[in-house]
PDB file of C-alpha atoms in Angstrom:
ATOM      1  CA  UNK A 118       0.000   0.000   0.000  1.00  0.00           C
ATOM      2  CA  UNK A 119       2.475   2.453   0.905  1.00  0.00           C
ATOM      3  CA  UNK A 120       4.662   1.499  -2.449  1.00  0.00           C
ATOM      4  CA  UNK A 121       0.919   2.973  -4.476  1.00  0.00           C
ATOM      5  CA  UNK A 122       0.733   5.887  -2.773  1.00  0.00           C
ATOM      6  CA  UNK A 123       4.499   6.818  -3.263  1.00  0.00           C
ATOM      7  CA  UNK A 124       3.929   5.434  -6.444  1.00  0.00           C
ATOM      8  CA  UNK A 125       0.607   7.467  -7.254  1.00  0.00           C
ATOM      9  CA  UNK A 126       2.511  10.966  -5.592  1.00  0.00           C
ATOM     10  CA  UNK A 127       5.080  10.723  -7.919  1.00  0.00           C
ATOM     11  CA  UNK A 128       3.043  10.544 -10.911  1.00  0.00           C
ATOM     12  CA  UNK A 129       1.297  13.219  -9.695  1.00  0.00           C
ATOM     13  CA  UNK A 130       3.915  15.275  -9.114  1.00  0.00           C
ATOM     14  CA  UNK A 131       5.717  14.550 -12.565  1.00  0.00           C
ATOM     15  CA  UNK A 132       2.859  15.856 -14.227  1.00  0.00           C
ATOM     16  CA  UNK A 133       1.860  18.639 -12.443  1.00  0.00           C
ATOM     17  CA  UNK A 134       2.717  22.059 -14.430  1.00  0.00           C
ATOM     18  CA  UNK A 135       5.781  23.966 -13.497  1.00  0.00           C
ATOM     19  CA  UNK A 136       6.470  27.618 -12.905  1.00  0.00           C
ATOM     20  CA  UNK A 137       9.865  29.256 -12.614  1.00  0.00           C
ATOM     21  CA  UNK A 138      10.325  32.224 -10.201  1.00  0.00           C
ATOM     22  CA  UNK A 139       9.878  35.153 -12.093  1.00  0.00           C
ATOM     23  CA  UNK A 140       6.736  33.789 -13.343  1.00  0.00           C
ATOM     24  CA  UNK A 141       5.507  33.649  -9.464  1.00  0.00           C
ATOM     25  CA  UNK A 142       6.843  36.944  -9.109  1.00  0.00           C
ATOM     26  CA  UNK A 143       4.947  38.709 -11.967  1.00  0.00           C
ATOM     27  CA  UNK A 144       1.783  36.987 -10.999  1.00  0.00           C
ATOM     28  CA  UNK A 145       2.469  37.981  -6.700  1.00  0.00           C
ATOM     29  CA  UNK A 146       3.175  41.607  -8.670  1.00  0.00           C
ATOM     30  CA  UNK A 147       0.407  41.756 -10.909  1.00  0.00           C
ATOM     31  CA  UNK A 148      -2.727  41.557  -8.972  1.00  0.00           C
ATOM     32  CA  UNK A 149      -4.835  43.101 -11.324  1.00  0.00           C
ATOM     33  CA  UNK A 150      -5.010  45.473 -14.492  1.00  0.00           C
ATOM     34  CA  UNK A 151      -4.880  48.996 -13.720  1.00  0.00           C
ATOM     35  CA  UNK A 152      -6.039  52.115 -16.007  1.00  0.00           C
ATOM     36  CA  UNK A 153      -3.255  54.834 -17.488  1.00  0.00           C
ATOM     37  CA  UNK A 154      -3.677  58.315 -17.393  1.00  0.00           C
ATOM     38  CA  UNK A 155      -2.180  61.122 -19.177  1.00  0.00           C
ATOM     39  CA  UNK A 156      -1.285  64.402 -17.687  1.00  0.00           C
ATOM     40  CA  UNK A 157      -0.112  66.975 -20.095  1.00  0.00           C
ATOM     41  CA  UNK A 158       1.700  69.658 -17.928  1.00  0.00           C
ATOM     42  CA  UNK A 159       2.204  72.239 -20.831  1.00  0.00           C
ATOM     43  CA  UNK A 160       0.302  74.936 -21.823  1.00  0.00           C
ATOM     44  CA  UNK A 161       0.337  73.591 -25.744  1.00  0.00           C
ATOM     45  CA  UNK A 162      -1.486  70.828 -26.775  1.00  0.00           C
ATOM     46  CA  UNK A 163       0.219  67.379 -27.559  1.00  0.00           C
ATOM     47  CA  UNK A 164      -0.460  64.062 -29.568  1.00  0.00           C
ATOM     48  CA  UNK A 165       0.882  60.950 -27.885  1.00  0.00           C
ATOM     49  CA  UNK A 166       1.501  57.618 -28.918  1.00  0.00           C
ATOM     50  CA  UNK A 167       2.213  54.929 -26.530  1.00  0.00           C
ATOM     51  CA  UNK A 168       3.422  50.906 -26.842  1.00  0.00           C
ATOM     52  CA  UNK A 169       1.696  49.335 -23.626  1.00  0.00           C
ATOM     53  CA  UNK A 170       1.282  45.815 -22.820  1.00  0.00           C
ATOM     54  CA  UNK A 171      -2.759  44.782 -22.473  1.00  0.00           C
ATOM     55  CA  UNK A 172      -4.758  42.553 -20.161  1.00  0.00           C
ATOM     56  CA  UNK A 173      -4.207  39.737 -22.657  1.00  0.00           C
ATOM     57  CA  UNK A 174      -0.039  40.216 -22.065  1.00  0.00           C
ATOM     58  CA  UNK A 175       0.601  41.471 -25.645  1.00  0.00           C
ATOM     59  CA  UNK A 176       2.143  44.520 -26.814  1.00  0.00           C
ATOM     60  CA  UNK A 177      -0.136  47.231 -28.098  1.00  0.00           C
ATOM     61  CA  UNK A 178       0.632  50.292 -29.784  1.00  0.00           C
ATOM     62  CA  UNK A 179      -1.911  53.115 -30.022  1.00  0.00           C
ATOM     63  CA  UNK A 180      -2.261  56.292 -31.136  1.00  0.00           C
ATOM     64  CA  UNK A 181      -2.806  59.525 -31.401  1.00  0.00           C
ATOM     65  CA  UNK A 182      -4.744  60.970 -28.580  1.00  0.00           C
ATOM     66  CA  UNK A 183      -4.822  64.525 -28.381  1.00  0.00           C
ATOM     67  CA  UNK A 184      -4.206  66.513 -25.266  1.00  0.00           C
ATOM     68  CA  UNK A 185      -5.380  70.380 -24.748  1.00  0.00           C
ATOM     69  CA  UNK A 186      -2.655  72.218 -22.896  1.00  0.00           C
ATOM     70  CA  UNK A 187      -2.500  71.051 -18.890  1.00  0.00           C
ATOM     71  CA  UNK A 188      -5.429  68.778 -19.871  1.00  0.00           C
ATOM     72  CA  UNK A 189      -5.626  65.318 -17.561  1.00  0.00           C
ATOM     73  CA  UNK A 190      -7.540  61.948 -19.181  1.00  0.00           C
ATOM     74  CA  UNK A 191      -7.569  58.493 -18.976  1.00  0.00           C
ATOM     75  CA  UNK A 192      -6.396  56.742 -22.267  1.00  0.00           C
ATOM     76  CA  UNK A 193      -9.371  55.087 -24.306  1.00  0.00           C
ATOM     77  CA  UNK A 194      -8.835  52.564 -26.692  1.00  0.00           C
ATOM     78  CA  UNK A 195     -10.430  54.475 -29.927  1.00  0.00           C
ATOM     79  CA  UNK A 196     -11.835  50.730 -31.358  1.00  0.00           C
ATOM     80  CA  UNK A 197     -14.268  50.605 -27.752  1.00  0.00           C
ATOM     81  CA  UNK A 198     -14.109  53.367 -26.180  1.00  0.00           C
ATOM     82  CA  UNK A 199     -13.162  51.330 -23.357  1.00  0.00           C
ATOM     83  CA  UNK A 200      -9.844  52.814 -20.930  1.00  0.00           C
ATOM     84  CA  UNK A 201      -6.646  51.455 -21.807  1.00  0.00           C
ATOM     85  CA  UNK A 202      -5.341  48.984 -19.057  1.00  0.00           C
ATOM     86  CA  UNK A 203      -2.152  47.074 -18.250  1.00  0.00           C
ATOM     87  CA  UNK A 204      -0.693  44.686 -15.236  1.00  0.00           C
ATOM     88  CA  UNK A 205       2.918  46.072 -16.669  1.00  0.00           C
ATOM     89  CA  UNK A 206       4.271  49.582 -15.585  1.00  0.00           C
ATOM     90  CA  UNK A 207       6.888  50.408 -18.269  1.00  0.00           C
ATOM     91  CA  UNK A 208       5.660  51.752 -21.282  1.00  0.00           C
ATOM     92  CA  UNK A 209       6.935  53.536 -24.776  1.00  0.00           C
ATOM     93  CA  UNK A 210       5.432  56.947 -25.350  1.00  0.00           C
ATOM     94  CA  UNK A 211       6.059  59.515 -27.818  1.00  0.00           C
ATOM     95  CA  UNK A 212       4.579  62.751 -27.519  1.00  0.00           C
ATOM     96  CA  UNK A 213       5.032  66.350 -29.263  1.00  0.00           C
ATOM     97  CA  UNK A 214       3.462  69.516 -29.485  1.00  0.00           C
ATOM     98  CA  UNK A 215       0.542  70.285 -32.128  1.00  0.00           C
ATOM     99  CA  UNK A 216       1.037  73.927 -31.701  1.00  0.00           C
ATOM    100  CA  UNK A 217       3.400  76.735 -31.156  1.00  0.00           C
ATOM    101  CA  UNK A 218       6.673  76.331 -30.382  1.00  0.00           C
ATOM    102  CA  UNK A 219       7.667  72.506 -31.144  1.00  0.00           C
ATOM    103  CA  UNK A 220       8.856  70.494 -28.292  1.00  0.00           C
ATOM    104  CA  UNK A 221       9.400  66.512 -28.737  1.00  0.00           C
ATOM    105  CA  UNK A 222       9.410  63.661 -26.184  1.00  0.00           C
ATOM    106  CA  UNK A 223      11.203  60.697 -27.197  1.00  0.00           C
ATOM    107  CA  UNK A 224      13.751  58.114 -27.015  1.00  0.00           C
ATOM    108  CA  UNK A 225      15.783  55.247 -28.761  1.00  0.00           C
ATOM    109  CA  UNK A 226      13.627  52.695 -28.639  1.00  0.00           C
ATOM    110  CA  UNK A 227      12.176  52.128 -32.025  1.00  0.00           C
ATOM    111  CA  UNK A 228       8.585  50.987 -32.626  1.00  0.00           C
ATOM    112  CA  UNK A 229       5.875  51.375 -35.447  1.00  0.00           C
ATOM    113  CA  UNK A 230       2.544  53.460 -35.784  1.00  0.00           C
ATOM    114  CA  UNK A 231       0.729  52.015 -38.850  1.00  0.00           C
ATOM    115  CA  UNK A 232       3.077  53.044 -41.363  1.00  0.00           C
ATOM    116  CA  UNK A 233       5.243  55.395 -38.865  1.00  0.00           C
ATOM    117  CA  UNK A 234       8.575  54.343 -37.040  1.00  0.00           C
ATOM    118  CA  UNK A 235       8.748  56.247 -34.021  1.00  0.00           C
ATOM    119  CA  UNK A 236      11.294  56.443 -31.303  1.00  0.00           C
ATOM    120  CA  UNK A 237       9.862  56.063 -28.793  1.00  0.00           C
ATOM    121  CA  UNK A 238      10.703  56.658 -24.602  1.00  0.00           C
ATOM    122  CA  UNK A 239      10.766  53.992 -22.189  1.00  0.00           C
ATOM    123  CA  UNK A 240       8.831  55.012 -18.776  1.00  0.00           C
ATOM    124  CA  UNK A 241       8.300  53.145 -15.975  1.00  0.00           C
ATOM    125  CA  UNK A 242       5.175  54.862 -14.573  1.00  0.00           C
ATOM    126  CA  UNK A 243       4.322  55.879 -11.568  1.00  0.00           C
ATOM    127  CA  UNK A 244       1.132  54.211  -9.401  1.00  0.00           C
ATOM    128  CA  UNK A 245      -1.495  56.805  -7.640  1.00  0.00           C
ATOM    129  CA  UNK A 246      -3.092  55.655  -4.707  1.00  0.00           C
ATOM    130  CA  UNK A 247      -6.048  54.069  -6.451  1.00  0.00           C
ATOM    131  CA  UNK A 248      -3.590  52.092  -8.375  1.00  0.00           C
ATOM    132  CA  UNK A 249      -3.869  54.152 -11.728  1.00  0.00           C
ATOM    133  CA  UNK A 250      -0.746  54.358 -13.638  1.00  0.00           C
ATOM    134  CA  UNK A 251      -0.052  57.730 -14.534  1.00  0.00           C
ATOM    135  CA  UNK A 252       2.381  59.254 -17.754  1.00  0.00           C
ATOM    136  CA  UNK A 253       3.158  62.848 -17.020  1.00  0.00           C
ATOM    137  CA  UNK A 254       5.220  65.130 -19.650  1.00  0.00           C
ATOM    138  CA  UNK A 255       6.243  68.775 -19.029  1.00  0.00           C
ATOM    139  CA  UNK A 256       7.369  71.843 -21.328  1.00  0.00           C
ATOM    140  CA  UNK A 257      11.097  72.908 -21.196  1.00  0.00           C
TER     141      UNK A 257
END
């Protein structure tokens, strides 16, 4: 008898699915998706784009959404309507100004808009207290 169940335990055992430490670690991390909001802290409007990973764990990029000067939104996802959310706090972003004098945010990270390469910034944003990941950009 005790042979089976040592027996029976290792089978069980051999096939139970394994998971490494990092994937523990984004799950204990992760406890669920969070909205991202966009706080334009110039007095010129802006057009952002933004590489994001979604609620499914792919990488999205979206764009343009338009910002008013010192205007504060959520993202929406222009196909629903519905607020862009992520489990992941880095992002790419690459904003500039739509009017007046011309001020750029970006980086070296490459990535494409439709037809568009931009370089794009890499951010690691910052959580409020209500958990909403937040992408700030200032004037010079």
């Amino acid at each position: 008898m005790k042979t089976t169940s040592i027996a029976l335990a290792a089978i069980l055992l051999a096939a139970a699915p394994t998971v490494d430490a990092s994937e523990r670690r984004s799950e204990w991390n992760n406890p669920k998706s969070q909205a991202v909001h966009f706080t334009n802290n110039c007095r010129r409007p802006v057009k952002l784009a933004m590489r994001y990973k979604d609620t499914q764990d792919r990488w999205v990029t979206g764009g343009w959404w338009y910002f008013a000067g010192n205007e504060r939104s959520h993202l929406k996802r222009s196909s629903t309507g519905r607020r862009v959310a992520t489990y992941n706090r880095v992002v790419y972003y690459y904003a500039e100004t739509t009017g007046g004098k011309r001020s750029r945010w970006s980086g070296d990270n490459q990535k494409r808009l439709g037809n568009t390469v931009l370089n794009m910034k890499r951010k690691e944003l910052r959580q409020s207290r209500d958990g909403t990941f937040t992408l700030s950009i200032k004037c010079d």
